[in-house]
PDB file of C-alpha atoms in Angstrom:
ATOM      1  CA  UNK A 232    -144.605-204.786 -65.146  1.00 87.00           C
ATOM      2  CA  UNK A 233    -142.723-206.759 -62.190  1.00 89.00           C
ATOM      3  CA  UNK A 234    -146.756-208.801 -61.603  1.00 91.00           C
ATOM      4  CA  UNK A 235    -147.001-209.313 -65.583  1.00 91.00           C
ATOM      5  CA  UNK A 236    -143.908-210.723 -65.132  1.00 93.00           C
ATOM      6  CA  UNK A 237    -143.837-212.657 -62.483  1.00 91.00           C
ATOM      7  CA  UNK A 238    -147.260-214.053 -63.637  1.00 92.00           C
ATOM      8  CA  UNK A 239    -145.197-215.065 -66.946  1.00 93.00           C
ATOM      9  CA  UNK A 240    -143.170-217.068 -65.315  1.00 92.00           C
ATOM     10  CA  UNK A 241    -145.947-220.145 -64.572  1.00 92.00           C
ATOM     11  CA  UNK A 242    -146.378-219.713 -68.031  1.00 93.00           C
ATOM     12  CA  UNK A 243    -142.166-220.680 -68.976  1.00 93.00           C
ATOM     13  CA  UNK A 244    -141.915-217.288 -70.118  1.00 95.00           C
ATOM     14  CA  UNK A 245    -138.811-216.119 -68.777  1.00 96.00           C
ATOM     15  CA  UNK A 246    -137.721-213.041 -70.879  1.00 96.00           C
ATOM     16  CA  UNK A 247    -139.732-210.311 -69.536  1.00 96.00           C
ATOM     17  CA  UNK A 248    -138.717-211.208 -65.874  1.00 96.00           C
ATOM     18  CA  UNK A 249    -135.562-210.576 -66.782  1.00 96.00           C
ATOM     19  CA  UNK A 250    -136.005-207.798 -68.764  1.00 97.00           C
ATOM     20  CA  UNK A 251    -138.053-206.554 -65.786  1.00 96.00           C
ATOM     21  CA  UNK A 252    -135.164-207.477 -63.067  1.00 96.00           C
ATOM     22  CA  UNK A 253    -132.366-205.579 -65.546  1.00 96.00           C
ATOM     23  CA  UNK A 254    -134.475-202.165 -65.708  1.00 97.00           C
ATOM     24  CA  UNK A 255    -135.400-202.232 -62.123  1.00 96.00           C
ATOM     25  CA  UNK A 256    -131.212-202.392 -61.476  1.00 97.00           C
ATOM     26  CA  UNK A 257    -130.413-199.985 -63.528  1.00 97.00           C
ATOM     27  CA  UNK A 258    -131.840-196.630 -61.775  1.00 98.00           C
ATOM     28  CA  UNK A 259    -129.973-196.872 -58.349  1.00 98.00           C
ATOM     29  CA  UNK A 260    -126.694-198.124 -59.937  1.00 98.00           C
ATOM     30  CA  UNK A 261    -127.034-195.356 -62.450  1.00 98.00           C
ATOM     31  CA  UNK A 262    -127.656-192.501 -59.698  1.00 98.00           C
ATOM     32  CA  UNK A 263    -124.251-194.396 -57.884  1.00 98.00           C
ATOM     33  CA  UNK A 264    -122.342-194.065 -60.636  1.00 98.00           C
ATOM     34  CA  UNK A 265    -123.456-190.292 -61.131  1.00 98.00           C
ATOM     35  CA  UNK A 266    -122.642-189.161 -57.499  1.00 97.00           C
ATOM     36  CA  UNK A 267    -118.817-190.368 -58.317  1.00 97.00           C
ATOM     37  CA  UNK A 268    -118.358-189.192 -61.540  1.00 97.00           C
ATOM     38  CA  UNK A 269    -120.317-185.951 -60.668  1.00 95.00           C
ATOM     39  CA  UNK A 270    -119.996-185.308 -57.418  1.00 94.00           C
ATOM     40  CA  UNK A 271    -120.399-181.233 -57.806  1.00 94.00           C
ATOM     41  CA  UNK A 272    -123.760-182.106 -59.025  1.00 95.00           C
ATOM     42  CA  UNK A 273    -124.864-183.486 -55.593  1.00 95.00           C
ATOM     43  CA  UNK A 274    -124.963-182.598 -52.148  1.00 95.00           C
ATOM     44  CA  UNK A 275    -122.837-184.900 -49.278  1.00 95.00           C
ATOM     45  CA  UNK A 276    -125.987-186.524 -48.111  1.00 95.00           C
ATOM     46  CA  UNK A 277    -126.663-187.318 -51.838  1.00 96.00           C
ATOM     47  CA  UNK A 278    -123.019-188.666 -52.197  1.00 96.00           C
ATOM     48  CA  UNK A 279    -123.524-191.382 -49.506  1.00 96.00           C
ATOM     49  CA  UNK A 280    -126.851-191.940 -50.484  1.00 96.00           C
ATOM     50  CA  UNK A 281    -125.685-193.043 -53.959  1.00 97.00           C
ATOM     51  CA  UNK A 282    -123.238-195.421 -52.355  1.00 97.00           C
ATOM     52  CA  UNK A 283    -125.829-196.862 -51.121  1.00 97.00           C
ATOM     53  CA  UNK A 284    -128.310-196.985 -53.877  1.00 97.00           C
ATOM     54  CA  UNK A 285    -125.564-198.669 -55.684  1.00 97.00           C
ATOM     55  CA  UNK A 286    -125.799-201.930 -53.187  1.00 97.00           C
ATOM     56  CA  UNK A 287    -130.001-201.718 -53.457  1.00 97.00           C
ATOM     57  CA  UNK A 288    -129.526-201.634 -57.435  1.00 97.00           C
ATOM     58  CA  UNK A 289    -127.317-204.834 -56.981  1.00 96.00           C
ATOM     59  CA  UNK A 290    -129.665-206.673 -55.263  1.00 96.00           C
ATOM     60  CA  UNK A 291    -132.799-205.280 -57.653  1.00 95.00           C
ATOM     61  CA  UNK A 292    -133.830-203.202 -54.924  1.00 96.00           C
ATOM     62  CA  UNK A 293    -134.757-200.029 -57.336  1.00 96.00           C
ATOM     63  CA  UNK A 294    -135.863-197.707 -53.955  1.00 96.00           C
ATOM     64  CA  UNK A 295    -132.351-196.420 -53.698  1.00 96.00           C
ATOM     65  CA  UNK A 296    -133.365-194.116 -56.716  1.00 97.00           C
ATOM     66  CA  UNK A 297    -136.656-192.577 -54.777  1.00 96.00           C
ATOM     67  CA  UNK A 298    -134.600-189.847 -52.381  1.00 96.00           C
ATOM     68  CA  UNK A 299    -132.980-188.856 -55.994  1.00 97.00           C
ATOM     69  CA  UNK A 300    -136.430-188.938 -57.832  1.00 96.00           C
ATOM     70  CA  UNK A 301    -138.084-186.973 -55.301  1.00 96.00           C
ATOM     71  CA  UNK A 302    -135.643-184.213 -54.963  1.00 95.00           C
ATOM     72  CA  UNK A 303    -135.751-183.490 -58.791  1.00 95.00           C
ATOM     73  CA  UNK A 304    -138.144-185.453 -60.631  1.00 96.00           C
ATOM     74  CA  UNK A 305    -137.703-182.954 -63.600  1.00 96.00           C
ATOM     75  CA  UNK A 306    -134.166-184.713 -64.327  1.00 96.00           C
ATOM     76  CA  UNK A 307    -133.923-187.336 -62.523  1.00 97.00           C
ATOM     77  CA  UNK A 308    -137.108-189.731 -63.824  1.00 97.00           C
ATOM     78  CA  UNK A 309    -136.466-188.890 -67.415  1.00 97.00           C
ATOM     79  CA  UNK A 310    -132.670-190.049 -67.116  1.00 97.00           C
ATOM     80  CA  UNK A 311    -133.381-193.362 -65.375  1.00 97.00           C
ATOM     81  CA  UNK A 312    -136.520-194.122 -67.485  1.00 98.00           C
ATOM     82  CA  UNK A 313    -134.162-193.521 -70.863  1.00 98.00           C
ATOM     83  CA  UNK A 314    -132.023-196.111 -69.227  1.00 98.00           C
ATOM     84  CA  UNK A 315    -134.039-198.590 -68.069  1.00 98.00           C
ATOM     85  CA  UNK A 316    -136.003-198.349 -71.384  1.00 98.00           C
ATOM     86  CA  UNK A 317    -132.667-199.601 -73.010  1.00 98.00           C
ATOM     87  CA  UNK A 318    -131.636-201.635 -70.555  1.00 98.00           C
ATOM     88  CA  UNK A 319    -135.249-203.935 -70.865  1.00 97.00           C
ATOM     89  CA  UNK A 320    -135.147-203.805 -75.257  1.00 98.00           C
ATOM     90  CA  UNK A 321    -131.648-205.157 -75.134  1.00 98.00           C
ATOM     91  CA  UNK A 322    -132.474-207.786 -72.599  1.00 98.00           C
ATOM     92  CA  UNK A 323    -135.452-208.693 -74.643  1.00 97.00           C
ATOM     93  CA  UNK A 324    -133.518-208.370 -78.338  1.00 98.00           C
ATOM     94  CA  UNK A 325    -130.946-210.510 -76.617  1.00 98.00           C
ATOM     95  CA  UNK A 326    -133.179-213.230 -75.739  1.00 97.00           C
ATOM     96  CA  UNK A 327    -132.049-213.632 -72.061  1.00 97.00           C
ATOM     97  CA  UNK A 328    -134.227-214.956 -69.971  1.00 96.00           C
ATOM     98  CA  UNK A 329    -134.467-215.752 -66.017  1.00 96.00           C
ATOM     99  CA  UNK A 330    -136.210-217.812 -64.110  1.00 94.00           C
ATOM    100  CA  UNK A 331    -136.221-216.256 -60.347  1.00 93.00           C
ATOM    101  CA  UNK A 332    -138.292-213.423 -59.844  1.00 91.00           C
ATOM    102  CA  UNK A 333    -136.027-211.635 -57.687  1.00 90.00           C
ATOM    103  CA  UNK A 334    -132.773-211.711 -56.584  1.00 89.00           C
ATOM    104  CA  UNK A 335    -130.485-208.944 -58.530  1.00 92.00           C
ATOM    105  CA  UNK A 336    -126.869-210.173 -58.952  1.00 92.00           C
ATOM    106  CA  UNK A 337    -127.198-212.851 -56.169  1.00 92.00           C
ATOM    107  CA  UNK A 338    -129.393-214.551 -59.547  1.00 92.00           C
ATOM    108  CA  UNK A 339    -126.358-215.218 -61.479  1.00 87.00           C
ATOM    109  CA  UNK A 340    -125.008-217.735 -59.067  1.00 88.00           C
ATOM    110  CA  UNK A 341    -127.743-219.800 -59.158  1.00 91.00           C
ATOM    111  CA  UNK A 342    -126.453-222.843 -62.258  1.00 91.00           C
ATOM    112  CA  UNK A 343    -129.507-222.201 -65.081  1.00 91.00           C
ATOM    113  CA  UNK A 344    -130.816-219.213 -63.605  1.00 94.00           C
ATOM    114  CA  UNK A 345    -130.145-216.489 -66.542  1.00 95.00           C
ATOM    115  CA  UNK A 346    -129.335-217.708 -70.007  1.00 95.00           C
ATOM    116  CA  UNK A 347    -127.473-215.534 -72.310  1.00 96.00           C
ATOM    117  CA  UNK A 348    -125.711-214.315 -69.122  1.00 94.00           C
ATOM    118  CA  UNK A 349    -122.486-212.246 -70.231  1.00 95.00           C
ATOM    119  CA  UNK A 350    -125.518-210.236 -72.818  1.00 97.00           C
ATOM    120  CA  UNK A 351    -127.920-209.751 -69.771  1.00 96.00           C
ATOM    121  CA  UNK A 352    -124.552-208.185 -68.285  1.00 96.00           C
ATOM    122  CA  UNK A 353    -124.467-205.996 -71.515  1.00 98.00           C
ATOM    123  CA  UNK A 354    -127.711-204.759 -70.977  1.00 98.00           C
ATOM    124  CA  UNK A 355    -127.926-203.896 -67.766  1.00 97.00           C
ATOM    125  CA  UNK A 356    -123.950-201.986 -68.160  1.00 98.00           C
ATOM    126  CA  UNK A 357    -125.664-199.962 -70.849  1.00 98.00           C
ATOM    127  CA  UNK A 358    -128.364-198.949 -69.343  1.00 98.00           C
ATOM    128  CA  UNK A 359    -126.403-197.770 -66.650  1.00 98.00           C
ATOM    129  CA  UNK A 360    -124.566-195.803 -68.955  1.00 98.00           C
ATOM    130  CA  UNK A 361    -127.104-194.438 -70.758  1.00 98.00           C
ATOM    131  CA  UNK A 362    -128.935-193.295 -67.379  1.00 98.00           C
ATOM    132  CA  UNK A 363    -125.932-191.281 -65.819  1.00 98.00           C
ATOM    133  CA  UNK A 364    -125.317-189.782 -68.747  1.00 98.00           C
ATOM    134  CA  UNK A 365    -128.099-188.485 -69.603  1.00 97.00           C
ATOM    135  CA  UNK A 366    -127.943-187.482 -65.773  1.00 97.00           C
ATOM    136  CA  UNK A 367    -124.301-185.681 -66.246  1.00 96.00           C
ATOM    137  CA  UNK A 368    -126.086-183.688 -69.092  1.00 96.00           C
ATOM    138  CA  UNK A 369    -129.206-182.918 -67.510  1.00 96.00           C
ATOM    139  CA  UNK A 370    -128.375-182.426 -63.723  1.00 93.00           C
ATOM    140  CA  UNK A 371    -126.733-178.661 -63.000  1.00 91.00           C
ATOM    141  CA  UNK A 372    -124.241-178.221 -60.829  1.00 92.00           C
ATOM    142  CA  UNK A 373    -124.763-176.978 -56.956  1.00 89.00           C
ATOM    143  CA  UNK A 374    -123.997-173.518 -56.563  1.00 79.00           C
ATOM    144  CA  UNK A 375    -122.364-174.085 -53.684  1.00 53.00           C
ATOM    145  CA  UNK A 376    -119.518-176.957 -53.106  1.00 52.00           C
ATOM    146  CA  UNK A 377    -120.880-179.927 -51.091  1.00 48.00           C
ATOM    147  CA  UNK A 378    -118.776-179.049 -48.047  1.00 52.00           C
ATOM    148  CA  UNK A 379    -119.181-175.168 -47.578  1.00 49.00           C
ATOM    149  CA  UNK A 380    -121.645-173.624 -45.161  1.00 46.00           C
ATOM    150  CA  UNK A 381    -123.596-170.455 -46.774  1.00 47.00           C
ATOM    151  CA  UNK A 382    -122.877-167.462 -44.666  1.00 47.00           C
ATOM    152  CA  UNK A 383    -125.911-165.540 -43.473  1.00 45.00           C
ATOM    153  CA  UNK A 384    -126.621-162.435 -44.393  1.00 47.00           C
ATOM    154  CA  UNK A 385    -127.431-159.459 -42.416  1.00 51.00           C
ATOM    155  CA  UNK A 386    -130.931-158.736 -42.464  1.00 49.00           C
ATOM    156  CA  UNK A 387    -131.492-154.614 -43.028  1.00 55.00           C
ATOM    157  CA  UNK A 388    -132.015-152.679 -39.438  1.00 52.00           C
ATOM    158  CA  UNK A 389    -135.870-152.750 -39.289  1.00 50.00           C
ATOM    159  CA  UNK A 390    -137.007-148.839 -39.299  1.00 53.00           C
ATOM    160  CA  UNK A 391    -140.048-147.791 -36.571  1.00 53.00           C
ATOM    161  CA  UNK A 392    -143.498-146.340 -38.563  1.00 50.00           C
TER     162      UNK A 392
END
């Protein structure tokens, strides 16, 4: 999508970049938003790394979301892919448009850049939304709190044959 895009743009056909741009911002700043709102749903490490994600999703760097992907696709792909999917139509239904082909938030500073701004803001806030809570619903949480050790258990006394 991000090449068909791109390739658009010789072609002064700037909605699909930024529909593109939106949906690609929306999975790491979702999975940030989750670890705050959630945090018994996710470990320490995954606490930090969602701080983290959040800055990558602001600067449409949607990689934040792979350590979350990859430690439970079964949840975590369908939430930010039912996010994103809203977070492209209402960029698209909303006409906005944008002429760089990367840049995440540092885009909107740039005089021209994005029309329909403040409804490019829309989208990409409710696909956010939509994405952490489907997350909230989906994701369990830990059976353990983030900051307890499991105690080891005692393995039986091994008996001689």
């Amino acid at each position: 999508a991000y090449t068909f895009a791109v390739g658009l743009l010789a072609s002064n056909s700037f909605e699909p970049m930024a529909a593109v741009m939106a949906a690609g911002m929306t999975p790491p700043l979702a999975l940030c938003l989750a670890t705050f709102l959630a945090k018994s749903r996710f470990s320490r490490d995954e606490q930090e790394a969602g701080k983290a994600a959040g800055v990558l999703g602001l600067a449409f760097i949607t990689e934040g979301a792979i350590p979350f992907a990859a430690k439970d696709p079964l949840r975590v792909i369908p939430s930010i892919i039912a996010g994103s999917a809203v977070t492209g139509a209402l960029s698209m239904y909303f006409g906005c448009g944008l002429r760089a082909p990367h840049g995440g938030i540092f885009v909107l500073a740039i005089p021209n850049a994005v029309t329909h701004l403040g409804w490019y803001a829309v989208a990409i806030i409710a696909g956010t939304l939509v994405s952490t809570a489907v997350l909230l619903v989906v994701k369990r949480p830990l059976d353990e709190p983030a900051d307890t050790v499991p105690a080891l258990v005692p393995l039986p006394a091994l008996r001689a044959v």
